[in-house]
Each structure stands twice: as structure tokens, then as C-alpha cells.
Amino acid sequence: MASRLLAALRAAPATVPALAALALMVLWATNDAGYPLTHWAPGGLIVLALLAIALAVVRPRLAEIPLAVRIALLCLAAYTALSFLSILWAAVPGDAWEGANRTLLYLLVFALFACWPQRGATAALLLGAWTLALIALAAFAVLHINAAAGSATRLAALLPEGRLVYPAGYANADAAQWLMACWPALLLARSPRLPWGLRGVLAGGAVLLAEVALLSQSRGALYATPVMLLLVFALLPGRVRSFALLAPIAAGIGAAAPAVLRVGEQLEAGHRGTTAIHSATLAIFAAALAVGLVVAAGAALERRRAPLPPAAARRVHRGVGALALAGLLVLLIGGWAAAGNPLTRARHAWDTFKSPSGYAANSTGSRLTSGLGSSRYDFYRVALDEFTAHPLLGIGADNFAESYLAHGRGSETPHYPHSVELRTLAETGLLGALLAILGLGAALFAVWRALRSSSDQLARAVAAAAVAGFAYWAVHGSFDWFWEFAGLGAPAFALLGLACSLTPRAAAVRATSAAGVESPPPAESPRPAESPPRARARGHARLRAGAGLAAAILASAAIVSLTAPWLSQLQVQSAARIWVRAPAQAYARLDHAARLNPLGDEPYVVAGSIALRRGELTHADREFALALQRTPGDAYATLERGAIASTRGQRQAALLLLERAARLSPRDALTGQALDLARHGRRIDIAALNRAILRSAQQLA
């Protein structure tokens, strides 16, 4: 076994840096799903280094890479370039730079996994290692919750309002993190090429992942699941095997689900929930163990029995298909009976989704079935309005926040549109959407070829499992802000790239590549006399040198682009920690942060806020003015400058600034109150204003 694995790694050496990249993504999964800049920016440098190592050790020929994969790479690279160009027209250039860097990270990840061919064994190693790591992390999360059951404070941090947010920090992202691994676990467990014990572990792990996801009570996950079922059974081969495996897994999930849902109900009602947590822990592990043993036993029997004759195999296939259809009808009828009139349910869902009262529009009862009330309808309305106003190039990467402050109607202040598709349209326009569609379409075509053309049964199974993980991210991300979580987006593009790497390569190209020689020209096309071998060799050498120089320049630019904002953010965080005891040092670090990130306004905003706390109004006004030079639409800096002018008795300047702040954020009650005071000739108490801002931020959080 070990010798076969080593032989497979020698045949696909790019597996080693890919494994290192997956280890990084598992690390992100343990802490905020890689959302903070200080997490994913250094990770981007690591991925860039791994890609450089792979290029240096196993340099791929362009002709080796399937055309569909090349198109996908080109489109994603063009989309990344467009994101960087959007800095030029973005209202908040610093945010656009951060958004472009995140897109660069996804490009690097996809290239690392897609450019080199994988075999079934090495691809299974990559996908299996990541999936098993997520299963282990999910098991740890359950045990961590169980250990915290006796502490109300710890439970409030792990399950606020009865919804699990650990370790992603956001309940919907937490659910997506587990379910992105659940689908590969389920589809890998059906492969007869894997050991029967591993298939049992993966099947039990799928139950565990689904139950932990259910602890987050994500409505997005609830509605993404039937879409995924439809995609899996409609598009992926092996439907009978999928159903045969899904039956025990669904039974295990259903058996433990009531105990799991009871945890959220108890905590949301204000109870301690200790007994419910212990019962749910026992139910989760018991269901996972039972399903794992059943699947492992079935897999062991399958390996021992002789293959069925073709006629008998067809009869079994038809029988299982009929059973699957009957099961689907039972589920539909049962769901219809449980949910009531579907038209009434659909009308209620639409009314709550569209309601301006947001979450308050939902009916009482379970969060998962009470309605679709949230502020997303308003987010989507503003995003579409921005796309209509800027149809070709959009408003700039990650520049949704200011638009919503100015035009939104809800009580929330989102930074992102909460939809991958609407993010693409609103922030990069039709050009960005076209590049995304072409790139994704080319990548999925490459995956389709891997599913249909590969002669390796294990490779086909891994391709199906990997693309299912990516598909879940895309489906659930259609109504949430998952692009911004590097711990979700990077694994998604890694899985898509891994599926692309299993696309069959041309045998002739592989052979000549392995020999390390150029393909000879066709016999009927002799070399022209004016192109002797030496001249051709010199031409190839110049071409390689030019490509190497261009790659070095692009890599250097990427290093600078990822490093500067990261180091700047570290300086900002350091200053925020030390300003009370060492204000001069904090100001110096913030000044350094502003130089490192010449586009962001955060160092100046933080410096101005510190100066206000210290009563240094002149210093604060100067810092906020510098922030507005970089981001003229910063409502907070404008409000603070207006309050400072009011305190100094500069009534006209205060009115101008506060009126502008009110235009930038018309729904902000504190800005309206400050403007009303200034209009009546009263001075604003800056300390009271900032205490109110802090209270409002804490309530929103």
C-alpha cells in the first residue's frame, strides 16, 4: 500500500504542495473560516510560494494543460486583473484592493490544483485528507460544545441565540464549512475502489458533518440541500450507488436531528440546555457510528461477492431506481402533508422575504420553518440598482457598503451583497460577469470530461465528489457572503481545480513531456531552410526568458500586493492594543500603517478616534481629514469632523459636514440627531456622541 502511494506521488509530484495548501485551509477552518485579512493574506503568500515550487520542480507545458482548463485559468486571471483595475473607479479604493487580493488568492489556489494532472490515487489522497480533517474538526466542535455545557458564558459565545457559530464566527458560514465537506464524504464513500473501512468512516463522517451543520440552524443550508440533491442525481453518474448510500446516511441524520434541534430550542428559550446538549452529543456520535458500521459492512460484502451477470445487474439497477423513485414520492407527499398548502407556504415565504421589517416578519416557531424574513431583499435591490447604474464595470470590488449606507432601507449595514452572483454584477459589471461565466463554464466542461472520459474509476469518483463540494459553496453562496470567507472560497476553488486536474490529457503530449523533448514536426512539413535548429533553439530560449521575466514581475507584484495591506493591518491592531499606555507609539504605528497601505483610510480613522478619546481635537480633525482624502465618502469620519467643528463653535462648517454625513448615511439616527442639534445652534458633546456610537455598534453586533 505504501509503495503504491509513493509510486503515485512520484507520478504526480504536484500532490505534495497541494497537500500543504489543504493543510493551510484546514487551519483557516479552525479560526473564523479565514475571514480576517491577517489570516488569509499571509496564507496567500504561502500558496504563491507553493505554486512557485511546483512550477520550478514540475514545470508544465502549456500544451499539456487541457484547453478548457486553460480557458478557465485565463478568465479567472482576467477577472482578477479587472478587480485590481476597479481600484481606479472604486469609491473606497482600500476595500477594492482587499477584494482584488482575495480574488488573486482564489486564482493562485485554482492554478495550483488545476495545472498538473492527477491520478485517481493522488486525487483521492488530497480530497480524502481534507474531508477527514473536516470530519475530525466537526467531532472536536461537538466535544467542545459538550464540555462547555455547564458554563452559560461559554455557551453564549459558542451558540448565541441557540445557533452554533464556532469556529467560523458566523452561523451560516459555519454550516457551509461542514456541508462543503459532507458532500465529498458522501460521494467518496460510494466508490468501490476505496477500502471498505475508509468508506464506513466517510459515511459516518457525512452524518457527523450534517448534524453539526444543523446546530447552526442555517436556512440557507436547508434550501441549498434539495438543490444539491437535484444536481447530484441529475448530473453526476452513479445514481443508483448514490441512492444506496444516501439511504442509510439520511436515516442516520433523521434519527439524530430531533435531539440536535432541541439544543437550539432550549438555548433560544433561555434555558441552560445542559441535558439537551449531552443528549445531542450522544445522538450525533451514535448515529455516525451506526451508519459507518452499516456502510463498512456493506462495502466489505460488496468486495467479497462475485460480480452479477449483466442481466441480473440490470434488474438490480431497475429495482433500486424504482425504490429511489418511491422514496422520493414518499418524501414529497410527507413534506407536503407536514408543510401544509404549498402555495400558502410559498406566499408566506415570499411575503416574509420581501417584508421591510426583516427578521421580525417571520412567524414564531422554528427558525428553519418560520419564514424567509431578513434584510436580503433590500441588499439585492441595492445591488441590482448599482448594477443598473454602473452596468459595464461595476462599482469596484468590495465597494457595496457605502452604496447600501446611502440607498438601503433596512436597519443593517452590510459590507457585502450576500450573493456571489449579485456581488459579481454590482461590483465588476457585465464584463466581470462574462469572465466569471466563461471561466466557470470552461472549468465545469473540463470536469464533465473527467467524469465521462477518464478510464480510472477512482478518478471519476473523486472528480464527482470534488465538484459537489464546489457546487455546494456556489449554491449556498448564491444567497450569502461566502466569497469573502477565504476559508470557504479557497477550498471551493481547490476542489474545482482538483476535479479539473483529472481531465484526461492527450497521450502523445504526455509521452513527449515525459521524455523531455519537443514533438517532432510532421513528416509532410519539413523545416524551412531559413529556420535551422540553432535559430529555433535561440528563439525558444528568448521566449522562455521573456516568459520567466514576466512571471517574476507578476510574482513580485503579487507579493507586494498581499504583504502591504497585511502588515498595515498588523500595525493598526497593535496600535489599538497599546494606545492607552503608549499613545505616541500607537500614533507612530498608525502612521507606518498608512504608509504601508496607501489606499486604506483605516489607520487615519483609528488615529482620529484615539485622539478624540484623549481630547486632542486638532489632532483628531487632521487625522479624519486625511482619511477623507483617501475615502471621501467615509460617513463616520465626516460625522466626527462635523462634531469637532460644532464643539469649536464653527457652526457653518459643522452644518456643511453634518449635512454631508446625513446624505452619506441617511438612516443613521445619531447623525440625524447631531445635525438637528447643529441646526438649532447647540454644540455637540463629542464624548456623548461616541458613547452612543459604541452602544449602537455593540447592539448591532
Coordinates of N, CA and C in Angstrom, one line a residue, residues 416-612:
Y416 N -21.3 43.5 2.3 CA -21.3 42.7 1.0 C -22.7 42.4 0.6
P417 N -23.0 42.2 -0.7 CA -24.4 42.0 -1.1 C -25.0 40.7 -0.7
H418 N -24.3 39.7 -0.1 CA -24.8 38.5 0.3 C -25.3 37.6 -0.8
S419 N -24.5 37.6 -1.9 CA -24.8 36.8 -3.1 C -23.6 36.8 -4.0
V420 N -23.1 35.7 -4.4 CA -21.9 35.7 -5.3 C -22.3 36.3 -6.6
E421 N -23.4 35.9 -7.1 CA -23.8 36.4 -8.4 C -24.0 38.0 -8.4
L422 N -24.7 38.5 -7.4 CA -25.0 39.9 -7.3 C -23.7 40.7 -7.0
R423 N -22.8 40.0 -6.2 CA -21.5 40.7 -6.0 C -20.8 40.9 -7.3
T424 N -20.8 39.9 -8.2 CA -20.1 39.9 -9.4 C -20.8 41.0 -10.3
L425 N -22.1 41.1 -10.4 CA -22.7 42.0 -11.3 C -22.5 43.5 -10.7
A426 N -22.8 43.7 -9.4 CA -22.7 45.0 -8.9 C -21.3 45.6 -8.8
E427 N -20.4 44.7 -8.6 CA -19.0 45.2 -8.3 C -18.1 45.1 -9.5
T428 N -18.3 44.2 -10.4 CA -17.5 44.1 -11.6 C -18.3 44.2 -12.9
G429 N -19.6 44.4 -12.8 CA -20.3 44.7 -14.0 C -20.5 43.5 -15.0
L430 N -21.0 43.9 -16.2 CA -21.2 42.8 -17.2 C -19.9 42.2 -17.6
L431 N -18.8 43.0 -17.7 CA -17.5 42.4 -18.1 C -17.1 41.3 -17.1
G432 N -17.2 41.6 -15.8 CA -16.8 40.7 -14.8 C -17.7 39.5 -14.8
A433 N -19.0 39.7 -15.0 CA -20.0 38.5 -15.1 C -19.7 37.6 -16.3
L434 N -19.3 38.3 -17.4 CA -19.0 37.5 -18.6 C -17.7 36.6 -18.4
L435 N -16.7 37.2 -17.8 CA -15.5 36.5 -17.5 C -15.8 35.3 -16.5
A436 N -16.6 35.6 -15.5 CA -16.9 34.6 -14.5 C -17.7 33.4 -15.1
I437 N -18.6 33.7 -16.0 CA -19.4 32.7 -16.6 C -18.6 31.9 -17.6
L438 N -17.7 32.5 -18.4 CA -16.9 31.8 -19.3 C -15.9 30.9 -18.5
G439 N -15.3 31.5 -17.5 CA -14.3 30.7 -16.7 C -14.9 29.5 -16.0
L440 N -16.0 29.8 -15.3 CA -16.7 28.7 -14.6 C -17.2 27.6 -15.6
G441 N -17.8 28.1 -16.7 CA -18.3 27.1 -17.7 C -17.1 26.3 -18.3
A442 N -16.0 26.9 -18.6 CA -14.9 26.1 -19.1 C -14.4 25.1 -18.0
A443 N -14.3 25.5 -16.8 CA -13.9 24.6 -15.7 C -14.8 23.4 -15.6
L444 N -16.1 23.7 -15.6 CA -17.1 22.6 -15.5 C -17.1 21.7 -16.7
F445 N -16.8 22.3 -17.9 CA -16.7 21.4 -19.0 C -15.5 20.4 -18.9
A446 N -14.4 20.9 -18.3 CA -13.3 20.1 -18.0 C -13.6 19.0 -17.0
V447 N -14.4 19.3 -16.0 CA -14.9 18.3 -15.0 C -15.8 17.3 -15.7
W448 N -16.6 17.8 -16.6 CA -17.5 16.9 -17.3 C -16.7 15.8 -18.1
R449 N -15.6 16.3 -18.7 CA -14.7 15.4 -19.5 C -14.1 14.4 -18.5
A450 N -13.7 14.8 -17.3 CA -13.1 13.9 -16.4 C -14.1 12.9 -15.9
L451 N -15.4 13.3 -15.8 CA -16.4 12.3 -15.4 C -16.8 11.3 -16.5
R452 N -16.7 11.7 -17.7 CA -17.1 10.9 -18.8 C -16.0 10.2 -19.5
S453 N -14.8 10.7 -19.5 CA -13.7 10.2 -20.4 C -12.7 9.4 -19.6
S454 N -12.5 9.7 -18.4 CA -11.4 9.1 -17.7 C -11.6 7.5 -17.6
S455 N -10.5 6.8 -17.8 CA -10.6 5.4 -17.7 C -10.4 4.9 -16.3
D456 N -10.0 5.8 -15.4 CA -9.8 5.4 -14.0 C -11.0 5.6 -13.2
Q457 N -11.6 4.5 -12.7 CA -12.9 4.6 -11.9 C -12.7 5.5 -10.7
L458 N -11.6 5.4 -10.0 CA -11.4 6.2 -8.8 C -11.3 7.7 -9.1
A459 N -10.6 8.0 -10.3 CA -10.5 9.4 -10.7 C -11.9 10.0 -11.0
R460 N -12.8 9.2 -11.6 CA -14.2 9.7 -11.8 C -14.9 9.9 -10.5
A461 N -14.7 9.0 -9.6 CA -15.4 9.2 -8.3 C -14.9 10.4 -7.5
V462 N -13.6 10.7 -7.6 CA -13.0 11.9 -6.9 C -13.5 13.1 -7.6
A463 N -13.5 13.1 -9.0 CA -14.0 14.3 -9.7 C -15.4 14.7 -9.3
A464 N -16.3 13.6 -9.2 CA -17.7 13.9 -8.8 C -17.7 14.4 -7.4
A465 N -17.0 13.9 -6.5 CA -17.0 14.3 -5.1 C -16.5 15.7 -5.0
A466 N -15.4 16.0 -5.7 CA -14.8 17.3 -5.6 C -15.7 18.4 -6.1
V467 N -16.3 18.2 -7.3 CA -17.1 19.2 -7.9 C -18.4 19.4 -7.1
A468 N -18.8 18.4 -6.4 CA -20.0 18.5 -5.5 C -19.7 19.5 -4.3
G469 N -18.5 19.4 -3.8 CA -18.1 20.3 -2.7 C -18.1 21.7 -3.2
F470 N -17.5 22.0 -4.5 CA -17.6 23.3 -5.0 C -19.0 23.8 -5.3
A471 N -19.8 22.8 -5.8 CA -21.2 23.2 -6.1 C -22.0 23.7 -4.9
Y472 N -21.7 23.0 -3.8 CA -22.4 23.4 -2.5 C -22.0 24.8 -2.2
W473 N -20.7 25.2 -2.3 CA -20.3 26.5 -2.0 C -21.0 27.5 -2.9
A474 N -21.1 27.2 -4.2 CA -21.7 28.1 -5.1 C -23.2 28.2 -4.9
V475 N -23.9 27.1 -4.6 CA -25.4 27.2 -4.4 C -25.7 28.0 -3.1
H476 N -25.1 27.6 -2.0 CA -25.3 28.3 -0.8 C -24.8 29.8 -0.8
G477 N -23.7 30.0 -1.5 CA -23.2 31.3 -1.7 C -24.0 32.2 -2.6
S478 N -25.0 31.6 -3.3 CA -25.9 32.5 -4.1 C -26.7 33.4 -3.2
F479 N -26.9 33.1 -2.0 CA -27.7 33.9 -1.1 C -27.0 34.1 0.3
D480 N -25.6 34.2 0.2 CA -24.8 34.6 1.4 C -23.5 35.1 0.9
W481 N -22.7 35.7 1.9 CA -21.5 36.4 1.6 C -20.3 35.4 1.8
F482 N -20.2 34.3 1.1 CA -19.2 33.3 1.2 C -17.9 33.7 0.4
W483 N -18.0 34.5 -0.6 CA -16.8 34.9 -1.4 C -15.8 35.5 -0.4
E484 N -16.3 36.2 0.6 CA -15.4 37.0 1.5 C -14.7 36.1 2.5
F485 N -15.2 34.9 2.7 CA -14.5 33.9 3.7 C -13.5 33.1 2.9
A486 N -12.2 33.4 3.1 CA -11.2 32.6 2.4 C -11.2 31.2 2.8
G487 N -11.6 30.9 4.0 CA -11.7 29.5 4.5 C -12.8 28.7 3.8
L488 N -13.7 29.4 3.1 CA -14.7 28.7 2.2 C -14.3 28.8 0.8
G489 N -14.0 30.0 0.3 CA -13.7 30.2 -1.1 C -12.5 29.5 -1.6
A490 N -11.4 29.5 -0.8 CA -10.2 28.8 -1.2 C -10.4 27.3 -1.4
P491 N -11.0 26.6 -0.4 CA -11.3 25.2 -0.6 C -12.2 24.9 -1.8
A492 N -13.1 25.8 -2.0 CA -14.0 25.6 -3.1 C -13.3 25.7 -4.5
F493 N -12.4 26.6 -4.6 CA -11.6 26.7 -5.9 C -10.6 25.6 -5.9
A494 N -10.1 25.1 -4.8 CA -9.2 24.0 -4.7 C -9.9 22.7 -5.2
L495 N -11.1 22.5 -4.8 CA -11.9 21.3 -5.2 C -12.2 21.4 -6.7
L496 N -12.6 22.6 -7.2 CA -12.8 22.7 -8.6 C -11.6 22.5 -9.4
G497 N -10.4 23.0 -8.9 CA -9.2 22.7 -9.6 C -8.8 21.3 -9.6
L498 N -9.0 20.6 -8.4 CA -8.7 19.2 -8.3 C -9.5 18.4 -9.3
A499 N -10.8 18.7 -9.4 CA -11.7 18.0 -10.4 C -11.2 18.2 -11.8
C500 N -10.7 19.5 -12.1 CA -10.2 19.8 -13.5 C -8.9 19.0 -13.7
S501 N -8.1 18.7 -12.7 CA -6.8 18.1 -12.9 C -7.0 16.6 -13.3
L502 N -8.2 16.1 -13.1 CA -8.5 14.7 -13.5 C -9.0 14.6 -15.0
T503 N -9.0 15.7 -15.7 CA -9.4 15.7 -17.1 C -8.3 14.9 -17.9
P504 N -8.7 14.0 -18.7 CA -7.7 13.2 -19.5 C -6.8 14.1 -20.3
R505 N -5.5 13.9 -20.2 CA -4.5 14.6 -21.1 C -4.3 13.8 -22.3
A506 N -3.8 14.5 -23.4 CA -3.5 13.8 -24.6 C -2.3 12.9 -24.4
A507 N -2.4 11.6 -24.8 CA -1.4 10.6 -24.6 C -0.1 11.0 -25.3
A508 N -0.2 11.6 -26.5 CA 1.1 12.0 -27.2 C 1.8 13.1 -26.5
V509 N 1.0 14.1 -26.0 CA 1.6 15.2 -25.2 C 2.3 14.7 -24.0
R510 N 1.6 13.7 -23.3 CA 2.2 13.2 -22.0 C 3.5 12.5 -22.3
A511 N 3.5 11.7 -23.4 CA 4.7 11.0 -23.7 C 5.9 11.9 -24.1
T512 N 5.7 12.9 -24.9 CA 6.8 13.8 -25.2 C 7.2 14.6 -24.0
S513 N 6.2 14.9 -23.2 CA 6.6 15.7 -22.0 C 7.4 14.8 -21.0
A514 N 7.1 13.6 -20.9 CA 7.8 12.7 -20.0 C 9.2 12.5 -20.6
A515 N 9.4 12.4 -21.9 CA 10.7 12.3 -22.5 C 11.5 13.5 -22.4
G516 N 10.9 14.7 -22.2 CA 11.6 15.9 -22.1 C 12.1 16.5 -23.4
V517 N 11.4 16.1 -24.5 CA 11.8 16.5 -25.9 C 10.6 17.2 -26.5
E518 N 11.0 18.0 -27.6 CA 9.9 18.6 -28.4 C 9.3 17.6 -29.3
S519 N 8.0 17.7 -29.6 CA 7.3 16.9 -30.5 C 7.9 17.1 -31.9
P520 N 8.3 16.1 -32.7 CA 8.9 16.3 -34.0 C 7.8 16.9 -34.9
P521 N 8.3 17.6 -35.9 CA 7.4 18.2 -36.9 C 6.8 17.1 -37.7
P522 N 5.6 17.3 -38.3 CA 5.1 16.3 -39.2 C 6.0 16.0 -40.4
A523 N 5.9 14.7 -40.9 CA 6.8 14.4 -41.9 C 6.5 15.2 -43.2
E524 N 5.3 15.5 -43.4 CA 5.0 16.3 -44.6 C 5.3 17.8 -44.5
S525 N 5.8 18.2 -43.4 CA 6.1 19.6 -43.2 C 7.5 19.8 -42.8
P526 N 8.5 19.6 -43.7 CA 9.9 19.7 -43.3 C 10.2 21.1 -42.9
R527 N 11.3 21.2 -42.1 CA 11.7 22.5 -41.6 C 12.1 23.4 -42.8
P528 N 11.7 24.6 -42.8 CA 12.2 25.5 -43.9 C 13.7 25.8 -43.8
A529 N 14.3 26.1 -44.9 CA 15.7 26.3 -44.9 C 16.1 27.5 -44.0
E530 N 15.2 28.5 -44.0 CA 15.6 29.7 -43.2 C 15.4 29.5 -41.7
S531 N 15.0 28.4 -41.2 CA 14.8 28.2 -39.8 C 15.6 27.0 -39.3
P532 N 16.9 27.1 -39.2 CA 17.8 26.0 -38.8 C 17.5 25.7 -37.3
P533 N 17.9 24.5 -36.8 CA 17.7 24.2 -35.4 C 18.2 25.2 -34.4
R534 N 19.4 25.7 -34.7 CA 20.0 26.7 -33.7 C 19.2 27.9 -33.6
A535 N 18.7 28.4 -34.8 CA 17.9 29.6 -34.7 C 16.6 29.4 -33.9
R536 N 16.0 28.2 -34.2 CA 14.8 27.9 -33.5 C 15.1 27.7 -32.0
A537 N 16.2 27.1 -31.6 CA 16.5 27.0 -30.2 C 16.7 28.3 -29.5
R538 N 17.4 29.2 -30.3 CA 17.6 30.6 -29.7 C 16.2 31.3 -29.5
G539 N 15.3 31.1 -30.5 CA 14.0 31.7 -30.4 C 13.2 31.2 -29.2
H540 N 13.3 29.8 -29.0 CA 12.7 29.2 -27.8 C 13.3 29.7 -26.5
A541 N 14.6 29.9 -26.5 CA 15.3 30.3 -25.3 C 14.8 31.8 -25.0
R542 N 14.8 32.6 -26.0 CA 14.3 34.0 -25.8 C 12.9 34.0 -25.3
L543 N 12.0 33.2 -25.9 CA 10.6 33.1 -25.4 C 10.5 32.7 -24.0
R544 N 11.3 31.6 -23.6 CA 11.3 31.2 -22.2 C 11.8 32.2 -21.3
A545 N 12.9 32.9 -21.7 CA 13.4 34.0 -20.9 C 12.4 35.1 -20.7
G546 N 11.7 35.5 -21.7 CA 10.7 36.5 -21.6 C 9.6 36.1 -20.7
A547 N 9.1 34.9 -20.9 CA 8.0 34.3 -20.0 C 8.5 34.3 -18.6
G548 N 9.8 33.9 -18.3 CA 10.3 33.8 -17.0 C 10.3 35.2 -16.3
L549 N 10.8 36.2 -17.1 CA 10.8 37.6 -16.6 C 9.4 38.1 -16.3
A550 N 8.5 37.8 -17.2 CA 7.1 38.3 -16.9 C 6.5 37.6 -15.7
A551 N 6.8 36.3 -15.5 CA 6.3 35.6 -14.3 C 7.0 36.2 -13.1
A552 N 8.3 36.5 -13.1 CA 8.9 37.1 -12.0 C 8.4 38.4 -11.6
I553 N 8.1 39.2 -12.6 CA 7.5 40.6 -12.3 C 6.1 40.4 -11.7
L554 N 5.3 39.5 -12.3 CA 3.9 39.3 -11.7 C 4.0 38.7 -10.3
A555 N 4.9 37.8 -10.1 CA 5.0 37.2 -8.7 C 5.5 38.3 -7.7
S556 N 6.4 39.2 -8.1 CA 6.8 40.2 -7.2 C 5.7 41.2 -6.9
A557 N 4.9 41.5 -7.9 CA 3.8 42.4 -7.7 C 2.7 41.7 -6.8
A558 N 2.5 40.4 -7.0 CA 1.6 39.7 -6.1 C 2.1 39.7 -4.6
I559 N 3.4 39.5 -4.4 CA 4.0 39.5 -3.1 C 3.7 40.9 -2.4
V560 N 4.0 41.9 -3.2 CA 3.8 43.3 -2.6 C 2.4 43.5 -2.3
S561 N 1.5 43.2 -3.2 CA 0.1 43.4 -3.1 C -0.5 42.7 -1.9
L562 N -0.1 41.5 -1.6 CA -0.6 40.7 -0.5 C 0.1 41.2 0.8
T563 N 1.3 41.5 0.8 CA 2.1 41.8 2.0 C 1.7 43.2 2.6
A564 N 1.7 44.2 1.8 CA 1.5 45.6 2.3 C 0.2 45.8 3.1
P565 N -1.0 45.4 2.6 CA -2.2 45.5 3.5 C -2.1 44.7 4.7
W566 N -1.5 43.5 4.6 CA -1.4 42.6 5.8 C -0.6 43.3 6.9
L567 N 0.6 43.7 6.5 CA 1.5 44.4 7.5 C 0.8 45.7 8.1
S568 N 0.1 46.4 7.2 CA -0.6 47.6 7.7 C -1.6 47.2 8.7
Q569 N -2.4 46.2 8.4 CA -3.4 45.8 9.4 C -2.8 45.3 10.7
L570 N -1.7 44.7 10.7 CA -1.0 44.3 11.9 C -0.6 45.5 12.7
Q571 N -0.1 46.5 12.1 CA 0.2 47.8 12.8 C -1.0 48.4 13.4
V572 N -2.1 48.4 12.6 CA -3.4 49.0 13.2 C -3.8 48.3 14.4
Q573 N -3.8 47.0 14.4 CA -4.2 46.2 15.5 C -3.3 46.4 16.7
S574 N -2.0 46.5 16.5 CA -1.0 46.7 17.5 C -1.3 48.1 18.2
A575 N -1.5 49.1 17.3 CA -1.8 50.4 17.9 C -3.1 50.4 18.7
A576 N -4.1 49.7 18.3 CA -5.3 49.6 19.1 C -5.1 49.0 20.4
R577 N -4.2 48.1 20.5 CA -3.9 47.4 21.8 C -3.1 48.3 22.8
I578 N -2.2 49.2 22.3 CA -1.3 49.9 23.2 C -1.6 51.3 23.4
W579 N -2.6 51.9 22.7 CA -2.7 53.4 22.7 C -2.9 53.9 24.1
V580 N -3.6 53.2 25.0 CA -3.8 53.7 26.4 C -2.5 53.9 27.1
R581 N -1.6 53.0 27.1 CA -0.4 53.1 27.8 C 0.8 53.8 27.0
A582 N 0.7 53.8 25.7 CA 1.8 54.3 24.9 C 1.2 55.0 23.7
P583 N 0.5 56.2 23.9 CA -0.2 56.8 22.7 C 0.8 57.3 21.6
A584 N 2.0 57.8 22.0 CA 2.9 58.2 21.0 C 3.4 57.1 20.1
Q585 N 3.6 55.9 20.7 CA 4.0 54.7 19.9 C 2.8 54.3 19.0
A586 N 1.6 54.4 19.6 CA 0.4 54.0 18.8 C 0.3 54.9 17.5
Y587 N 0.4 56.2 17.7 CA 0.4 57.1 16.6 C 1.4 56.8 15.6
A588 N 2.6 56.5 16.0 CA 3.7 56.1 15.1 C 3.4 54.9 14.3
R589 N 2.8 53.9 14.9 CA 2.5 52.7 14.2 C 1.4 52.9 13.2
L590 N 0.4 53.7 13.6 CA -0.7 54.1 12.6 C -0.1 54.8 11.4
D591 N 0.8 55.7 11.7 CA 1.4 56.4 10.6 C 2.2 55.5 9.6
H592 N 2.9 54.5 10.2 CA 3.5 53.5 9.4 C 2.5 52.6 8.7
A593 N 1.4 52.3 9.3 CA 0.3 51.5 8.7 C -0.2 52.3 7.4
A594 N -0.4 53.6 7.6 CA -0.9 54.4 6.5 C 0.1 54.4 5.3
R595 N 1.4 54.4 5.6 CA 2.4 54.4 4.5 C 2.4 53.0 3.8
L596 N 2.2 51.9 4.6 CA 2.2 50.6 4.0 C 1.0 50.4 3.1
N597 N -0.1 50.9 3.5 CA -1.3 50.8 2.7 C -1.7 52.2 2.2
P598 N -1.3 52.6 1.1 CA -1.5 54.0 0.6 C -3.0 54.2 0.1
L599 N -3.8 53.2 0.2 CA -5.2 53.3 -0.3 C -6.2 53.3 0.8
G600 N -5.9 52.7 1.9 CA -6.8 52.5 3.0 C -6.9 53.7 3.9
D601 N -8.1 53.9 4.5 CA -8.3 55.1 5.4 C -8.4 54.6 6.8
E602 N -8.3 53.3 7.1 CA -8.5 52.8 8.5 C -7.4 53.4 9.4
P603 N -6.1 53.4 9.1 CA -5.1 54.0 10.0 C -5.4 55.4 10.5
Y604 N -5.9 56.2 9.5 CA -6.3 57.6 9.9 C -7.5 57.6 10.8
V605 N -8.5 56.8 10.5 CA -9.7 56.8 11.2 C -9.4 56.3 12.7
V606 N -8.6 55.3 12.8 CA -8.3 54.8 14.2 C -7.5 55.9 14.9
A607 N -6.5 56.5 14.2 CA -5.7 57.6 14.9 C -6.6 58.7 15.3
G608 N -7.6 59.1 14.5 CA -8.5 60.2 14.9 C -9.4 59.8 16.0
S609 N -9.8 58.5 16.1 CA -10.7 58.1 17.2 C -9.9 58.1 18.5
I610 N -8.6 57.7 18.5 CA -7.7 57.7 19.6 C -7.5 59.1 20.1
A611 N -7.3 60.0 19.2 CA -7.1 61.4 19.5 C -8.4 62.0 20.2
L612 N -9.6 61.6 19.7 CA -10.8 62.1 20.3 C -10.9 61.6 21.8

